[in-house]
Amino acid sequence: MENKLIPATAVRELCGGVSDMTLWRWLNDPDLAFPRPTYIGKRRYFRETEIADWIEAQAEASRGAA
């Protein structure tokens, strides 16, 4: 499923077990261009493919800077 939505807790685990505060900081840092969530009720959900693409872009950027 290409547009699978995953909860914020799963996103935090995919990103290395970061805290909710770190996720909030990433969402509020325009330089990082972290994928925006979809809200259902008060819960945040992210598109799994967008998160995977963002993680890959971060990895490529760090490889390029080394």
PDB file of N, CA and C in Angstrom:
ATOM      1  N   MET A   1       0.851  -1.180   0.000  1.00  0.00           N
ATOM      2  CA  MET A   1       0.000   0.000   0.000  1.00  0.00           C
ATOM      3  C   MET A   1       0.895   1.241   0.000  1.00  0.00           C
ATOM      4  N   GLU A   2       0.816   2.003  -1.048  1.00  0.00           N
ATOM      5  CA  GLU A   2       1.723   3.131  -1.253  1.00  0.00           C
ATOM      6  C   GLU A   2       1.489   4.273  -0.272  1.00  0.00           C
ATOM      7  N   ASN A   3       0.256   4.541   0.092  1.00  0.00           N
ATOM      8  CA  ASN A   3      -0.057   5.683   0.951  1.00  0.00           C
ATOM      9  C   ASN A   3      -0.391   5.259   2.376  1.00  0.00           C
ATOM     10  N   LYS A   4       0.250   4.216   2.859  1.00  0.00           N
ATOM     11  CA  LYS A   4      -0.024   3.714   4.198  1.00  0.00           C
ATOM     12  C   LYS A   4       0.299   4.786   5.235  1.00  0.00           C
ATOM     13  N   LEU A   5      -0.641   5.012   6.136  1.00  0.00           N
ATOM     14  CA  LEU A   5      -0.450   5.972   7.217  1.00  0.00           C
ATOM     15  C   LEU A   5       0.055   5.234   8.453  1.00  0.00           C
ATOM     16  N   ILE A   6       1.063   5.805   9.091  1.00  0.00           N
ATOM     17  CA  ILE A   6       1.588   5.216  10.319  1.00  0.00           C
ATOM     18  C   ILE A   6       1.522   6.269  11.427  1.00  0.00           C
ATOM     19  N   PRO A   7       1.301   5.827  12.672  1.00  0.00           N
ATOM     20  CA  PRO A   7       1.198   6.796  13.770  1.00  0.00           C
ATOM     21  C   PRO A   7       2.555   7.393  14.127  1.00  0.00           C
ATOM     22  N   ALA A   8       2.507   8.487  14.853  1.00  0.00           N
ATOM     23  CA  ALA A   8       3.727   9.191  15.255  1.00  0.00           C
ATOM     24  C   ALA A   8       4.657   8.286  16.059  1.00  0.00           C
ATOM     25  N   THR A   9       4.105   7.377  16.852  1.00  0.00           N
ATOM     26  CA  THR A   9       4.966   6.480  17.630  1.00  0.00           C
ATOM     27  C   THR A   9       5.807   5.599  16.713  1.00  0.00           C
ATOM     28  N   ALA A  10       5.237   5.137  15.615  1.00  0.00           N
ATOM     29  CA  ALA A  10       5.991   4.321  14.654  1.00  0.00           C
ATOM     30  C   ALA A  10       7.042   5.167  13.942  1.00  0.00           C
ATOM     31  N   VAL A  11       6.720   6.415  13.654  1.00  0.00           N
ATOM     32  CA  VAL A  11       7.683   7.326  13.017  1.00  0.00           C
ATOM     33  C   VAL A  11       8.881   7.534  13.940  1.00  0.00           C
ATOM     34  N   ARG A  12       8.608   7.746  15.215  1.00  0.00           N
ATOM     35  CA  ARG A  12       9.690   7.946  16.174  1.00  0.00           C
ATOM     36  C   ARG A  12      10.599   6.732  16.230  1.00  0.00           C
ATOM     37  N   GLU A  13      10.040   5.537  16.162  1.00  0.00           N
ATOM     38  CA  GLU A  13      10.852   4.317  16.158  1.00  0.00           C
ATOM     39  C   GLU A  13      11.663   4.188  14.867  1.00  0.00           C
ATOM     40  N   LEU A  14      11.048   4.487  13.732  1.00  0.00           N
ATOM     41  CA  LEU A  14      11.762   4.427  12.448  1.00  0.00           C
ATOM     42  C   LEU A  14      12.936   5.398  12.410  1.00  0.00           C
ATOM     43  N   CYS A  15      12.813   6.484  13.129  1.00  0.00           N
ATOM     44  CA  CYS A  15      13.863   7.514  13.152  1.00  0.00           C
ATOM     45  C   CYS A  15      14.875   7.276  14.261  1.00  0.00           C
ATOM     46  N   GLY A  16      14.920   6.072  14.776  1.00  0.00           N
ATOM     47  CA  GLY A  16      15.937   5.724  15.758  1.00  0.00           C
ATOM     48  C   GLY A  16      15.496   5.838  17.201  1.00  0.00           C
ATOM     49  N   GLY A  17      14.199   5.843  17.443  1.00  0.00           N
ATOM     50  CA  GLY A  17      13.710   5.923  18.811  1.00  0.00           C
ATOM     51  C   GLY A  17      13.782   7.321  19.403  1.00  0.00           C
ATOM     52  N   VAL A  18      13.594   8.335  18.547  1.00  0.00           N
ATOM     53  CA  VAL A  18      13.657   9.718  19.023  1.00  0.00           C
ATOM     54  C   VAL A  18      12.446  10.029  19.900  1.00  0.00           C
ATOM     55  N   SER A  19      12.572  11.069  20.702  1.00  0.00           N
ATOM     56  CA  SER A  19      11.480  11.473  21.587  1.00  0.00           C
ATOM     57  C   SER A  19      10.413  12.252  20.810  1.00  0.00           C
ATOM     58  N   ASP A  20       9.275  12.429  21.455  1.00  0.00           N
ATOM     59  CA  ASP A  20       8.213  13.225  20.847  1.00  0.00           C
ATOM     60  C   ASP A  20       8.655  14.673  20.700  1.00  0.00           C
ATOM     61  N   MET A  21       9.477  15.157  21.631  1.00  0.00           N
ATOM     62  CA  MET A  21       9.983  16.527  21.549  1.00  0.00           C
ATOM     63  C   MET A  21      10.890  16.689  20.326  1.00  0.00           C
ATOM     64  N   THR A  22      11.719  15.696  20.044  1.00  0.00           N
ATOM     65  CA  THR A  22      12.582  15.750  18.861  1.00  0.00           C
ATOM     66  C   THR A  22      11.734  15.776  17.605  1.00  0.00           C
ATOM     67  N   LEU A  23      10.714  14.945  17.563  1.00  0.00           N
ATOM     68  CA  LEU A  23       9.811  14.945  16.402  1.00  0.00           C
ATOM     69  C   LEU A  23       9.154  16.317  16.248  1.00  0.00           C
ATOM     70  N   TRP A  24       8.735  16.917  17.334  1.00  0.00           N
ATOM     71  CA  TRP A  24       8.136  18.250  17.286  1.00  0.00           C
ATOM     72  C   TRP A  24       9.137  19.278  16.743  1.00  0.00           C
ATOM     73  N   ARG A  25      10.389  19.199  17.199  1.00  0.00           N
ATOM     74  CA  ARG A  25      11.420  20.133  16.717  1.00  0.00           C
ATOM     75  C   ARG A  25      11.642  19.969  15.218  1.00  0.00           C
ATOM     76  N   TRP A  26      11.699  18.726  14.756  1.00  0.00           N
ATOM     77  CA  TRP A  26      11.894  18.479  13.324  1.00  0.00           C
ATOM     78  C   TRP A  26      10.738  19.054  12.516  1.00  0.00           C
ATOM     79  N   LEU A  27       9.519  18.898  13.023  1.00  0.00           N
ATOM     80  CA  LEU A  27       8.341  19.423  12.325  1.00  0.00           C
ATOM     81  C   LEU A  27       8.354  20.947  12.266  1.00  0.00           C
ATOM     82  N   ASN A  28       8.987  21.582  13.235  1.00  0.00           N
ATOM     83  CA  ASN A  28       9.007  23.037  13.301  1.00  0.00           C
ATOM     84  C   ASN A  28      10.292  23.654  12.779  1.00  0.00           C
ATOM     85  N   ASP A  29      11.152  22.860  12.169  1.00  0.00           N
ATOM     86  CA  ASP A  29      12.393  23.360  11.575  1.00  0.00           C
ATOM     87  C   ASP A  29      12.249  23.322  10.055  1.00  0.00           C
ATOM     88  N   PRO A  30      11.992  24.466   9.418  1.00  0.00           N
ATOM     89  CA  PRO A  30      11.764  24.467   7.970  1.00  0.00           C
ATOM     90  C   PRO A  30      12.975  23.984   7.161  1.00  0.00           C
ATOM     91  N   ASP A  31      14.182  24.093   7.718  1.00  0.00           N
ATOM     92  CA  ASP A  31      15.371  23.636   6.993  1.00  0.00           C
ATOM     93  C   ASP A  31      15.406  22.121   6.837  1.00  0.00           C
ATOM     94  N   LEU A  32      14.765  21.386   7.735  1.00  0.00           N
ATOM     95  CA  LEU A  32      14.772  19.923   7.663  1.00  0.00           C
ATOM     96  C   LEU A  32      13.749  19.376   6.671  1.00  0.00           C
ATOM     97  N   ALA A  33      12.704  20.135   6.413  1.00  0.00           N
ATOM     98  CA  ALA A  33      11.634  19.708   5.493  1.00  0.00           C
ATOM     99  C   ALA A  33      11.074  18.346   5.886  1.00  0.00           C
ATOM    100  N   PHE A  34      10.823  18.161   7.193  1.00  0.00           N
ATOM    101  CA  PHE A  34      10.255  16.894   7.665  1.00  0.00           C
ATOM    102  C   PHE A  34       8.824  16.781   7.158  1.00  0.00           C
ATOM    103  N   PRO A  35       8.418  15.584   6.723  1.00  0.00           N
ATOM    104  CA  PRO A  35       7.055  15.407   6.188  1.00  0.00           C
ATOM    105  C   PRO A  35       5.987  15.828   7.188  1.00  0.00           C
ATOM    106  N   ARG A  36       4.953  16.457   6.674  1.00  0.00           N
ATOM    107  CA  ARG A  36       3.860  16.952   7.512  1.00  0.00           C
ATOM    108  C   ARG A  36       2.882  15.821   7.824  1.00  0.00           C
ATOM    109  N   PRO A  37       2.324  15.824   9.027  1.00  0.00           N
ATOM    110  CA  PRO A  37       1.366  14.771   9.383  1.00  0.00           C
ATOM    111  C   PRO A  37      -0.042  15.076   8.886  1.00  0.00           C
ATOM    112  N   THR A  38      -0.833  14.028   8.878  1.00  0.00           N
ATOM    113  CA  THR A  38      -2.268  14.130   8.660  1.00  0.00           C
ATOM    114  C   THR A  38      -2.896  13.903  10.025  1.00  0.00           C
ATOM    115  N   TYR A  39      -3.837  14.741  10.398  1.00  0.00           N
ATOM    116  CA  TYR A  39      -4.487  14.587  11.696  1.00  0.00           C
ATOM    117  C   TYR A  39      -5.821  13.881  11.517  1.00  0.00           C
ATOM    118  N   ILE A  40      -6.021  12.877  12.331  1.00  0.00           N
ATOM    119  CA  ILE A  40      -7.314  12.199  12.415  1.00  0.00           C
ATOM    120  C   ILE A  40      -7.699  12.303  13.884  1.00  0.00           C
ATOM    121  N   GLY A  41      -8.690  13.130  14.138  1.00  0.00           N
ATOM    122  CA  GLY A  41      -8.970  13.480  15.526  1.00  0.00           C
ATOM    123  C   GLY A  41      -7.796  14.313  16.023  1.00  0.00           C
ATOM    124  N   LYS A  42      -7.237  13.933  17.141  1.00  0.00           N
ATOM    125  CA  LYS A  42      -6.071  14.635  17.673  1.00  0.00           C
ATOM    126  C   LYS A  42      -4.783  13.856  17.439  1.00  0.00           C
ATOM    127  N   ARG A  43      -4.873  12.747  16.738  1.00  0.00           N
ATOM    128  CA  ARG A  43      -3.696  11.921  16.504  1.00  0.00           C
ATOM    129  C   ARG A  43      -3.027  12.263  15.185  1.00  0.00           C
ATOM    130  N   ARG A  44      -1.692  12.161  15.197  1.00  0.00           N
ATOM    131  CA  ARG A  44      -0.907  12.452  13.992  1.00  0.00           C
ATOM    132  C   ARG A  44      -0.549  11.153  13.286  1.00  0.00           C
ATOM    133  N   TYR A  45      -0.711  11.170  11.965  1.00  0.00           N
ATOM    134  CA  TYR A  45      -0.322  10.040  11.119  1.00  0.00           C
ATOM    135  C   TYR A  45       0.523  10.573   9.975  1.00  0.00           C
ATOM    136  N   PHE A  46       1.502   9.783   9.580  1.00  0.00           N
ATOM    137  CA  PHE A  46       2.420  10.176   8.521  1.00  0.00           C
ATOM    138  C   PHE A  46       2.375   9.129   7.417  1.00  0.00           C
ATOM    139  N   ARG A  47       2.644   9.572   6.198  1.00  0.00           N
ATOM    140  CA  ARG A  47       2.735   8.625   5.080  1.00  0.00           C
ATOM    141  C   ARG A  47       4.081   7.909   5.199  1.00  0.00           C
ATOM    142  N   GLU A  48       4.018   6.599   5.247  1.00  0.00           N
ATOM    143  CA  GLU A  48       5.218   5.791   5.450  1.00  0.00           C
ATOM    144  C   GLU A  48       6.266   6.042   4.368  1.00  0.00           C
ATOM    145  N   THR A  49       5.833   6.193   3.122  1.00  0.00           N
ATOM    146  CA  THR A  49       6.780   6.419   2.029  1.00  0.00           C
ATOM    147  C   THR A  49       7.479   7.768   2.171  1.00  0.00           C
ATOM    148  N   GLU A  50       6.776   8.788   2.644  1.00  0.00           N
ATOM    149  CA  GLU A  50       7.402  10.102   2.831  1.00  0.00           C
ATOM    150  C   GLU A  50       8.462  10.051   3.925  1.00  0.00           C
ATOM    151  N   ILE A  51       8.182   9.309   4.992  1.00  0.00           N
ATOM    152  CA  ILE A  51       9.161   9.176   6.076  1.00  0.00           C
ATOM    153  C   ILE A  51      10.391   8.422   5.579  1.00  0.00           C
ATOM    154  N   ALA A  52      10.185   7.330   4.846  1.00  0.00           N
ATOM    155  CA  ALA A  52      11.312   6.560   4.314  1.00  0.00           C
ATOM    156  C   ALA A  52      12.154   7.404   3.356  1.00  0.00           C
ATOM    157  N   ASP A  53      11.498   8.196   2.516  1.00  0.00           N
ATOM    158  CA  ASP A  53      12.219   9.073   1.588  1.00  0.00           C
ATOM    159  C   ASP A  53      13.020  10.131   2.345  1.00  0.00           C
ATOM    160  N   TRP A  54      12.436  10.690   3.412  1.00  0.00           N
ATOM    161  CA  TRP A  54      13.126  11.708   4.202  1.00  0.00           C
ATOM    162  C   TRP A  54      14.363  11.115   4.889  1.00  0.00           C
ATOM    163  N   ILE A  55      14.212   9.919   5.446  1.00  0.00           N
ATOM    164  CA  ILE A  55      15.345   9.259   6.105  1.00  0.00           C
ATOM    165  C   ILE A  55      16.459   9.014   5.092  1.00  0.00           C
ATOM    166  N   GLU A  56      16.111   8.551   3.905  1.00  0.00           N
ATOM    167  CA  GLU A  56      17.117   8.308   2.861  1.00  0.00           C
ATOM    168  C   GLU A  56      17.804   9.605   2.449  1.00  0.00           C
ATOM    169  N   ALA A  57      17.038  10.677   2.323  1.00  0.00           N
ATOM    170  CA  ALA A  57      17.624  11.976   1.949  1.00  0.00           C
ATOM    171  C   ALA A  57      18.601  12.453   3.026  1.00  0.00           C
ATOM    172  N   GLN A  58      18.263  12.232   4.292  1.00  0.00           N
ATOM    173  CA  GLN A  58      19.162  12.615   5.380  1.00  0.00           C
ATOM    174  C   GLN A  58      20.446  11.800   5.336  1.00  0.00           C
ATOM    175  N   ALA A  59      20.326  10.520   5.033  1.00  0.00           N
ATOM    176  CA  ALA A  59      21.497   9.643   4.945  1.00  0.00           C
ATOM    177  C   ALA A  59      22.395  10.072   3.778  1.00  0.00           C
ATOM    178  N   GLU A  60      21.790  10.381   2.640  1.00  0.00           N
ATOM    179  CA  GLU A  60      22.572  10.828   1.476  1.00  0.00           C
ATOM    180  C   GLU A  60      23.262  12.153   1.767  1.00  0.00           C
ATOM    181  N   ALA A  61      22.576  13.060   2.444  1.00  0.00           N
ATOM    182  CA  ALA A  61      23.164  14.356   2.778  1.00  0.00           C
ATOM    183  C   ALA A  61      24.358  14.184   3.721  1.00  0.00           C
ATOM    184  N   SER A  62      24.242  13.258   4.653  1.00  0.00           N
ATOM    185  CA  SER A  62      25.364  13.062   5.589  1.00  0.00           C
ATOM    186  C   SER A  62      26.533  12.377   4.897  1.00  0.00           C
ATOM    187  N   ARG A  63      26.260  11.506   3.923  1.00  0.00           N
ATOM    188  CA  ARG A  63      27.331  10.866   3.161  1.00  0.00           C
ATOM    189  C   ARG A  63      28.041  11.885   2.274  1.00  0.00           C
ATOM    190  N   GLY A  64      27.268  12.823   1.742  1.00  0.00           N
ATOM    191  CA  GLY A  64      27.843  13.856   0.885  1.00  0.00           C
ATOM    192  C   GLY A  64      28.677  14.861   1.655  1.00  0.00           C
ATOM    193  N   ALA A  65      28.337  15.065   2.930  1.00  0.00           N
ATOM    194  CA  ALA A  65      29.068  16.026   3.755  1.00  0.00           C
ATOM    195  C   ALA A  65      30.356  15.440   4.314  1.00  0.00           C
ATOM    196  N   ALA A  66      30.474  14.141   4.281  1.00  0.00           N
ATOM    197  CA  ALA A  66      31.665  13.487   4.864  1.00  0.00           C
ATOM    198  C   ALA A  66      32.843  13.527   3.945  1.00  0.00           C
TER     199      ALA A  66
END
